[in-house]
GROMACS .gro file of C-alpha atoms in nm:
model
  377
    1UNK     CA    1  20.412  10.928   2.647
    2UNK     CA    2  20.651  10.979   2.938
    3UNK     CA    3  20.561  11.269   3.158
    4UNK     CA    4  20.860  11.502   3.191
    5UNK     CA    5  20.810  11.617   3.547
    6UNK     CA    6  21.137  11.784   3.635
    7UNK     CA    7  21.258  11.889   3.977
    8UNK     CA    8  21.525  12.158   3.928
    9UNK     CA    9  21.820  12.246   4.141
   10UNK     CA   10  21.792  12.608   4.258
   11UNK     CA   11  22.081  12.735   4.050
   12UNK     CA   12  22.172  13.088   3.942
   13UNK     CA   13  22.053  13.181   3.592
   14UNK     CA   14  22.403  13.181   3.449
   15UNK     CA   15  22.451  12.816   3.546
   16UNK     CA   16  22.147  12.596   3.534
   17UNK     CA   17  22.128  12.219   3.523
   18UNK     CA   18  21.848  11.986   3.612
   19UNK     CA   19  21.886  11.741   3.898
   20UNK     CA   20  21.770  11.381   3.897
   21UNK     CA   21  21.473  11.366   3.663
   22UNK     CA   22  21.173  11.155   3.763
   23UNK     CA   23  20.911  11.023   3.522
   24UNK     CA   24  20.589  10.825   3.526
   25UNK     CA   25  20.589  10.448   3.495
   26UNK     CA   26  20.367  10.421   3.187
   27UNK     CA   27  20.627  10.469   2.914
   28UNK     CA   28  20.499  10.319   2.587
   29UNK     CA   29  20.565  10.482   2.254
   30UNK     CA   30  20.918  10.607   2.315
   31UNK     CA   31  21.021  10.623   1.953
   32UNK     CA   32  20.742  10.872   1.882
   33UNK     CA   33  20.851  11.069   2.186
   34UNK     CA   34  21.198  11.113   2.039
   35UNK     CA   35  21.098  11.220   1.687
   36UNK     CA   36  21.228  11.573   1.699
   37UNK     CA   37  21.356  11.772   1.404
   38UNK     CA   38  21.721  11.829   1.318
   39UNK     CA   39  21.675  12.194   1.413
   40UNK     CA   40  21.557  12.095   1.761
   41UNK     CA   41  21.850  11.857   1.800
   42UNK     CA   42  22.089  12.133   1.702
   43UNK     CA   43  21.926  12.364   1.955
   44UNK     CA   44  21.980  12.102   2.226
   45UNK     CA   45  22.348  12.075   2.132
   46UNK     CA   46  22.383  12.453   2.120
   47UNK     CA   47  22.223  12.478   2.464
   48UNK     CA   48  22.463  12.221   2.606
   49UNK     CA   49  22.760  12.400   2.449
   50UNK     CA   50  22.644  12.734   2.588
   51UNK     CA   51  22.609  12.584   2.936
   52UNK     CA   52  22.958  12.437   2.930
   53UNK     CA   53  23.115  12.752   2.786
   54UNK     CA   54  22.952  12.964   3.055
   55UNK     CA   55  23.109  12.743   3.319
   56UNK     CA   56  23.448  12.737   3.152
   57UNK     CA   57  23.462  13.116   3.184
   58UNK     CA   58  23.463  13.070   3.560
   59UNK     CA   59  23.788  13.013   3.746
   60UNK     CA   60  23.849  12.634   3.717
   61UNK     CA   61  23.894  12.623   4.095
   62UNK     CA   62  23.528  12.721   4.126
   63UNK     CA   63  23.411  12.430   3.908
   64UNK     CA   64  23.381  12.059   3.978
   65UNK     CA   65  23.407  11.716   3.820
   66UNK     CA   66  23.193  11.434   3.960
   67UNK     CA   67  23.290  11.066   3.928
   68UNK     CA   68  23.075  10.760   4.000
   69UNK     CA   69  23.214  10.419   4.106
   70UNK     CA   70  23.145  10.076   3.965
   71UNK     CA   71  23.084   9.724   4.090
   72UNK     CA   72  23.316   9.596   4.360
   73UNK     CA   73  23.292   9.909   4.577
   74UNK     CA   74  22.990   9.785   4.775
   75UNK     CA   75  23.004   9.732   5.153
   76UNK     CA   76  22.763   9.657   5.437
   77UNK     CA   77  22.629   9.982   5.582
   78UNK     CA   78  22.636  10.180   5.258
   79UNK     CA   79  22.355  10.432   5.251
   80UNK     CA   80  22.346  10.491   5.627
   81UNK     CA   81  22.554  10.811   5.605
   82UNK     CA   82  22.319  10.979   5.356
   83UNK     CA   83  21.972  10.844   5.432
   84UNK     CA   84  21.865  11.146   5.638
   85UNK     CA   85  21.943  11.379   5.347
   86UNK     CA   86  21.640  11.535   5.172
   87UNK     CA   87  21.534  11.335   4.862
   88UNK     CA   88  21.749  11.030   4.942
   89UNK     CA   89  21.458  10.854   5.113
   90UNK     CA   90  21.258  10.919   4.797
   91UNK     CA   91  21.526  10.749   4.585
   92UNK     CA   92  21.521  10.436   4.802
   93UNK     CA   93  21.139  10.431   4.807
   94UNK     CA   94  21.126  10.441   4.429
   95UNK     CA   95  21.397  10.175   4.414
   96UNK     CA   96  21.191   9.945   4.637
   97UNK     CA   97  20.895   9.978   4.399
   98UNK     CA   98  21.101   9.917   4.084
   99UNK     CA   99  21.325   9.639   4.218
  100UNK     CA  100  21.063   9.459   4.424
  101UNK     CA  101  21.277   9.435   4.738
  102UNK     CA  102  21.404   9.666   5.012
  103UNK     CA  103  21.735   9.790   4.872
  104UNK     CA  104  21.814  10.011   5.172
  105UNK     CA  105  21.773   9.719   5.413
  106UNK     CA  106  22.005   9.506   5.200
  107UNK     CA  107  22.264   9.786   5.181
  108UNK     CA  108  22.268   9.847   5.554
  109UNK     CA  109  22.222   9.496   5.692
  110UNK     CA  110  22.345   9.264   5.416
  111UNK     CA  111  22.440   8.986   5.421
  112UNK     CA  112  22.747   9.071   5.213
  113UNK     CA  113  22.704   8.755   5.004
  114UNK     CA  114  22.363   8.880   4.891
  115UNK     CA  115  22.474   9.241   4.843
  116UNK     CA  116  22.775   9.134   4.634
  117UNK     CA  117  22.562   8.950   4.380
  118UNK     CA  118  22.571   9.138   4.051
  119UNK     CA  119  22.192   9.166   4.038
  120UNK     CA  120  22.193   9.343   4.377
  121UNK     CA  121  22.518   9.538   4.398
  122UNK     CA  122  22.473   9.725   4.069
  123UNK     CA  123  22.137   9.879   4.172
  124UNK     CA  124  22.283   9.942   4.520
  125UNK     CA  125  22.581  10.133   4.383
  126UNK     CA  126  22.361  10.325   4.137
  127UNK     CA  127  22.113  10.444   4.402
  128UNK     CA  128  22.365  10.521   4.677
  129UNK     CA  129  22.585  10.713   4.431
  130UNK     CA  130  22.294  10.937   4.331
  131UNK     CA  131  22.212  10.967   4.700
  132UNK     CA  132  22.566  11.095   4.753
  133UNK     CA  133  22.500  11.365   4.492
  134UNK     CA  134  22.190  11.470   4.687
  135UNK     CA  135  22.401  11.481   5.004
  136UNK     CA  136  22.663  11.696   4.831
  137UNK     CA  137  22.397  11.925   4.689
  138UNK     CA  138  22.238  11.965   5.032
  139UNK     CA  139  22.570  12.047   5.201
  140UNK     CA  140  22.754  12.231   4.921
  141UNK     CA  141  22.508  12.326   4.650
  142UNK     CA  142  22.762  12.522   4.447
  143UNK     CA  143  22.978  12.212   4.397
  144UNK     CA  144  22.697  12.043   4.205
  145UNK     CA  145  22.592  12.361   4.026
  146UNK     CA  146  22.938  12.418   3.890
  147UNK     CA  147  22.999  12.066   3.753
  148UNK     CA  148  23.171  12.086   3.412
  149UNK     CA  149  23.211  11.713   3.341
  150UNK     CA  150  23.114  11.372   3.474
  151UNK     CA  151  23.202  11.008   3.419
  152UNK     CA  152  23.131  10.676   3.583
  153UNK     CA  153  23.313  10.344   3.589
  154UNK     CA  154  23.112  10.062   3.426
  155UNK     CA  155  22.773  10.072   3.601
  156UNK     CA  156  22.873  10.421   3.714
  157UNK     CA  157  22.842  10.538   3.355
  158UNK     CA  158  22.464  10.497   3.377
  159UNK     CA  159  22.473  10.688   3.706
  160UNK     CA  160  22.658  10.973   3.535
  161UNK     CA  161  22.401  10.983   3.253
  162UNK     CA  162  22.114  11.009   3.502
  163UNK     CA  163  22.304  11.282   3.688
  164UNK     CA  164  22.348  11.469   3.357
  165UNK     CA  165  21.973  11.436   3.289
  166UNK     CA  166  22.015  11.209   2.984
  167UNK     CA  167  21.759  10.970   3.134
  168UNK     CA  168  21.521  10.967   3.430
  169UNK     CA  169  21.605  10.802   3.760
  170UNK     CA  170  21.334  10.539   3.706
  171UNK     CA  171  21.449  10.449   3.356
  172UNK     CA  172  21.808  10.446   3.472
  173UNK     CA  173  21.730  10.206   3.756
  174UNK     CA  174  21.526   9.977   3.529
  175UNK     CA  175  21.819   9.972   3.288
  176UNK     CA  176  22.059   9.893   3.572
  177UNK     CA  177  21.830   9.615   3.701
  178UNK     CA  178  21.799   9.441   3.366
  179UNK     CA  179  22.167   9.494   3.287
  180UNK     CA  180  22.269   9.338   3.618
  181UNK     CA  181  22.036   9.040   3.573
  182UNK     CA  182  22.162   8.980   3.220
  183UNK     CA  183  22.525   9.000   3.331
  184UNK     CA  184  22.456   8.765   3.622
  185UNK     CA  185  22.298   8.514   3.384
  186UNK     CA  186  22.589   8.539   3.141
  187UNK     CA  187  22.830   8.486   3.430
  188UNK     CA  188  22.654   8.168   3.537
  189UNK     CA  189  22.680   8.024   3.186
  190UNK     CA  190  23.061   8.010   3.180
  191UNK     CA  191  23.303   7.980   3.476
  192UNK     CA  192  23.491   8.308   3.462
  193UNK     CA  193  23.679   8.565   3.670
  194UNK     CA  194  23.847   8.906   3.675
  195UNK     CA  195  24.191   9.001   3.810
  196UNK     CA  196  24.372   9.327   3.860
  197UNK     CA  197  24.722   9.286   3.715
  198UNK     CA  198  25.021   9.504   3.803
  199UNK     CA  199  25.276   9.505   3.523
  200UNK     CA  200  25.647   9.556   3.477
  201UNK     CA  201  25.745   9.812   3.212
  202UNK     CA  202  25.829   9.535   2.964
  203UNK     CA  203  25.511   9.331   3.023
  204UNK     CA  204  25.361   9.145   2.726
  205UNK     CA  205  24.997   9.157   2.830
  206UNK     CA  206  24.848   9.092   2.485
  207UNK     CA  207  25.077   8.794   2.440
  208UNK     CA  208  24.976   8.670   2.787
  209UNK     CA  209  24.606   8.686   2.698
  210UNK     CA  210  24.669   8.509   2.368
  211UNK     CA  211  24.861   8.231   2.545
  212UNK     CA  212  24.579   8.195   2.799
  213UNK     CA  213  24.325   8.159   2.519
  214UNK     CA  214  24.539   7.895   2.349
  215UNK     CA  215  24.563   7.709   2.680
  216UNK     CA  216  24.184   7.704   2.705
  217UNK     CA  217  24.158   7.558   2.356
  218UNK     CA  218  24.405   7.284   2.450
  219UNK     CA  219  24.167   7.200   2.735
  220UNK     CA  220  23.895   7.163   2.467
  221UNK     CA  221  23.701   7.460   2.596
  222UNK     CA  222  23.471   7.585   2.315
  223UNK     CA  223  23.630   7.872   2.121
  224UNK     CA  224  23.351   8.116   2.208
  225UNK     CA  225  23.422   8.051   2.578
  226UNK     CA  226  23.804   8.056   2.548
  227UNK     CA  227  23.816   8.424   2.636
  228UNK     CA  228  24.092   8.626   2.799
  229UNK     CA  229  24.136   8.998   2.739
  230UNK     CA  230  24.187   9.339   2.897
  231UNK     CA  231  23.863   9.444   3.068
  232UNK     CA  232  23.970   9.772   3.231
  233UNK     CA  233  24.248  10.022   3.164
  234UNK     CA  234  24.306  10.164   3.513
  235UNK     CA  235  24.638  10.351   3.518
  236UNK     CA  236  24.992  10.307   3.381
  237UNK     CA  237  25.113   9.950   3.430
  238UNK     CA  238  24.782   9.839   3.580
  239UNK     CA  239  24.496   9.668   3.400
  240UNK     CA  240  24.212   9.433   3.480
  241UNK     CA  241  24.215   9.106   3.288
  242UNK     CA  242  23.901   8.896   3.256
  243UNK     CA  243  23.808   8.569   3.095
  244UNK     CA  244  23.742   8.200   3.140
  245UNK     CA  245  23.839   8.063   3.481
  246UNK     CA  246  24.104   7.836   3.326
  247UNK     CA  247  24.257   8.133   3.142
  248UNK     CA  248  24.291   8.327   3.466
  249UNK     CA  249  24.445   8.025   3.641
  250UNK     CA  250  24.694   7.994   3.354
  251UNK     CA  251  24.798   8.357   3.397
  252UNK     CA  252  24.837   8.318   3.772
  253UNK     CA  253  25.070   8.021   3.720
  254UNK     CA  254  25.274   8.187   3.444
  255UNK     CA  255  25.257   8.554   3.543
  256UNK     CA  256  25.633   8.616   3.562
  257UNK     CA  257  25.686   8.484   3.207
  258UNK     CA  258  25.481   8.772   3.070
  259UNK     CA  259  25.610   9.053   3.290
  260UNK     CA  260  25.317   9.046   3.532
  261UNK     CA  261  25.434   9.168   3.873
  262UNK     CA  262  25.131   9.048   4.070
  263UNK     CA  263  24.763   8.962   4.029
  264UNK     CA  264  24.463   9.017   4.256
  265UNK     CA  265  24.124   8.858   4.200
  266UNK     CA  266  23.821   9.086   4.211
  267UNK     CA  267  23.503   9.013   4.413
  268UNK     CA  268  23.277   8.990   4.108
  269UNK     CA  269  23.084   8.701   3.959
  270UNK     CA  270  23.197   8.703   3.597
  271UNK     CA  271  23.422   8.826   3.316
  272UNK     CA  272  23.263   9.166   3.264
  273UNK     CA  273  23.363   9.382   2.967
  274UNK     CA  274  23.469   9.082   2.758
  275UNK     CA  275  23.306   8.879   2.482
  276UNK     CA  276  23.159   8.648   2.747
  277UNK     CA  277  22.906   8.928   2.807
  278UNK     CA  278  22.771   8.923   2.449
  279UNK     CA  279  22.441   8.761   2.558
  280UNK     CA  280  22.394   9.047   2.807
  281UNK     CA  281  22.474   9.301   2.534
  282UNK     CA  282  22.179   9.177   2.329
  283UNK     CA  283  21.947   9.224   2.627
  284UNK     CA  284  22.080   9.573   2.686
  285UNK     CA  285  22.027   9.674   2.324
  286UNK     CA  286  21.659   9.582   2.345
  287UNK     CA  287  21.611   9.765   2.675
  288UNK     CA  288  21.783  10.079   2.546
  289UNK     CA  289  21.545  10.091   2.250
  290UNK     CA  290  21.256  10.143   2.493
  291UNK     CA  291  21.414  10.409   2.714
  292UNK     CA  292  21.361  10.779   2.656
  293UNK     CA  293  21.699  10.950   2.629
  294UNK     CA  294  21.811  11.308   2.595
  295UNK     CA  295  22.140  11.476   2.516
  296UNK     CA  296  22.327  11.518   2.849
  297UNK     CA  297  22.324  11.869   2.993
  298UNK     CA  298  22.692  11.844   3.084
  299UNK     CA  299  22.971  11.643   2.918
  300UNK     CA  300  22.958  11.271   2.998
  301UNK     CA  301  23.255  11.056   2.897
  302UNK     CA  302  23.189  10.714   2.746
  303UNK     CA  303  23.367  10.407   2.885
  304UNK     CA  304  23.372  10.260   2.535
  305UNK     CA  305  23.594  10.518   2.363
  306UNK     CA  306  23.669  10.784   2.629
  307UNK     CA  307  23.483  11.044   2.422
  308UNK     CA  308  23.202  11.280   2.519
  309UNK     CA  309  22.852  11.172   2.419
  310UNK     CA  310  22.718  11.386   2.134
  311UNK     CA  311  22.379  11.229   2.062
  312UNK     CA  312  22.107  11.000   2.191
  313UNK     CA  313  22.202  10.738   1.933
  314UNK     CA  314  22.558  10.736   2.066
  315UNK     CA  315  22.429  10.666   2.415
  316UNK     CA  316  22.226  10.369   2.291
  317UNK     CA  317  22.511  10.229   2.087
  318UNK     CA  318  22.800  10.280   2.328
  319UNK     CA  319  22.621  10.172   2.647
  320UNK     CA  320  22.548   9.838   2.481
  321UNK     CA  321  22.903   9.803   2.346
  322UNK     CA  322  23.048   9.895   2.686
  323UNK     CA  323  22.927   9.573   2.844
  324UNK     CA  324  23.159   9.356   2.633
  325UNK     CA  325  23.439   9.607   2.566
  326UNK     CA  326  23.726   9.725   2.788
  327UNK     CA  327  23.659  10.026   3.010
  328UNK     CA  328  23.898  10.301   2.899
  329UNK     CA  329  23.914  10.471   3.238
  330UNK     CA  330  24.278  10.578   3.220
  331UNK     CA  331  24.208  10.743   2.884
  332UNK     CA  332  23.901  10.920   3.026
  333UNK     CA  333  24.105  11.067   3.311
  334UNK     CA  334  24.372  11.194   3.073
  335UNK     CA  335  24.109  11.371   2.863
  336UNK     CA  336  23.910  11.511   3.154
  337UNK     CA  337  24.212  11.667   3.323
  338UNK     CA  338  24.414  11.769   3.019
  339UNK     CA  339  24.504  12.139   3.053
  340UNK     CA  340  24.800  12.379   3.019
  341UNK     CA  341  25.053  12.362   3.301
  342UNK     CA  342  24.951  12.696   3.450
  343UNK     CA  343  24.577  12.619   3.456
  344UNK     CA  344  24.422  12.538   3.798
  345UNK     CA  345  24.227  12.216   3.847
  346UNK     CA  346  23.859  12.183   3.936
  347UNK     CA  347  23.748  12.015   4.257
  348UNK     CA  348  23.681  11.646   4.195
  349UNK     CA  349  23.423  11.446   4.391
  350UNK     CA  350  23.381  11.071   4.394
  351UNK     CA  351  23.015  11.019   4.482
  352UNK     CA  352  22.939  10.668   4.598
  353UNK     CA  353  23.080  10.374   4.793
  354UNK     CA  354  23.457  10.341   4.814
  355UNK     CA  355  23.746  10.562   4.705
  356UNK     CA  356  23.881  10.346   4.424
  357UNK     CA  357  23.841  10.611   4.156
  358UNK     CA  358  24.033  10.870   4.356
  359UNK     CA  359  24.313  10.618   4.412
  360UNK     CA  360  24.323  10.561   4.037
  361UNK     CA  361  24.323  10.936   3.975
  362UNK     CA  362  24.631  10.971   4.195
  363UNK     CA  363  24.817  10.726   3.971
  364UNK     CA  364  24.719  10.919   3.658
  365UNK     CA  365  24.727  11.281   3.777
  366UNK     CA  366  24.857  11.353   4.127
  367UNK     CA  367  24.788  11.725   4.105
  368UNK     CA  368  24.421  11.664   4.024
  369UNK     CA  369  24.405  11.414   4.310
  370UNK     CA  370  24.514  11.685   4.555
  371UNK     CA  371  24.196  11.873   4.465
  372UNK     CA  372  23.955  11.587   4.526
  373UNK     CA  373  23.721  11.459   4.795
  374UNK     CA  374  23.507  11.154   4.860
  375UNK     CA  375  23.137  11.186   4.940
  376UNK     CA  376  23.070  10.902   5.182
  377UNK     CA  377  22.754  10.695   5.168
   0.00000   0.00000   0.00000
């Protein structure tokens, strides 16, 4: 059985959420641990609904939304701005035990080639992002207390689930570690790449991907490897395309024919969020079966369908599907910030390395972007 030792934020009674949950390392019979009755499940959902409703009664300007970045935002020196914050040292110490190497040293000193490897940068982004939450809590406790929704981009989705107390920090990091290793292995199997594409209004992006796949087949690339598809929906007229290396080269050579304004390669090692990640999806499914999950205490939006998680089973299913499906980030932002014209916006915080999510927010909702800040790491 997993011990449920919980360290709580010191919140007022009317708004109470649990901070990063830590557990013991001897998790065994997790299925037995999750056998709760339908009545108990309903009580959990009712409790979550009550929490959210209590916050929604507050002036929206006194609430917050917290976003967590994904892979590609890493940089040498990340972690140095938050390490002196209470509890952050504890996060890195636990990470060293779980990962088997000194993550803080790698974050601060590099080299960048090592930090940028999928197997290293995903844990680095996960831990530093949660460290940024601890920094924000230490400096402005009310901004964490009043959080009404959270979401994370790709690996950031796991960060958001840990923040919302759906899983412990340790289990979250183990999941991130195995996910990253599986994705790295899948990337090494097939030469692949990802590109941000900026589109004209009349762009034919689906036709472009289809043509790129047909080109791969003409090169006698096996059909299961002849992949090219949308990996991320970022903002209007901007997507990320991923697939076989030859498919990406084809698009770069023929971009104008399909209404693609320009393309920019991403510093990642594979075609994430495409069918080339199916081997990694199988690994993730097995890992998720062994992790103790709970219904999030605040709404967490899924990358897979841009909907709020409603059950533990949904978390297991959608986190696995996410790895080989497009990230619906633009759709998430529309849903998170949808409100009548005369309704104020909450304060948004991007917690973690980089400001990419806030830049994306500006392209989707400029008013919401005006009420946002970055928590540096």
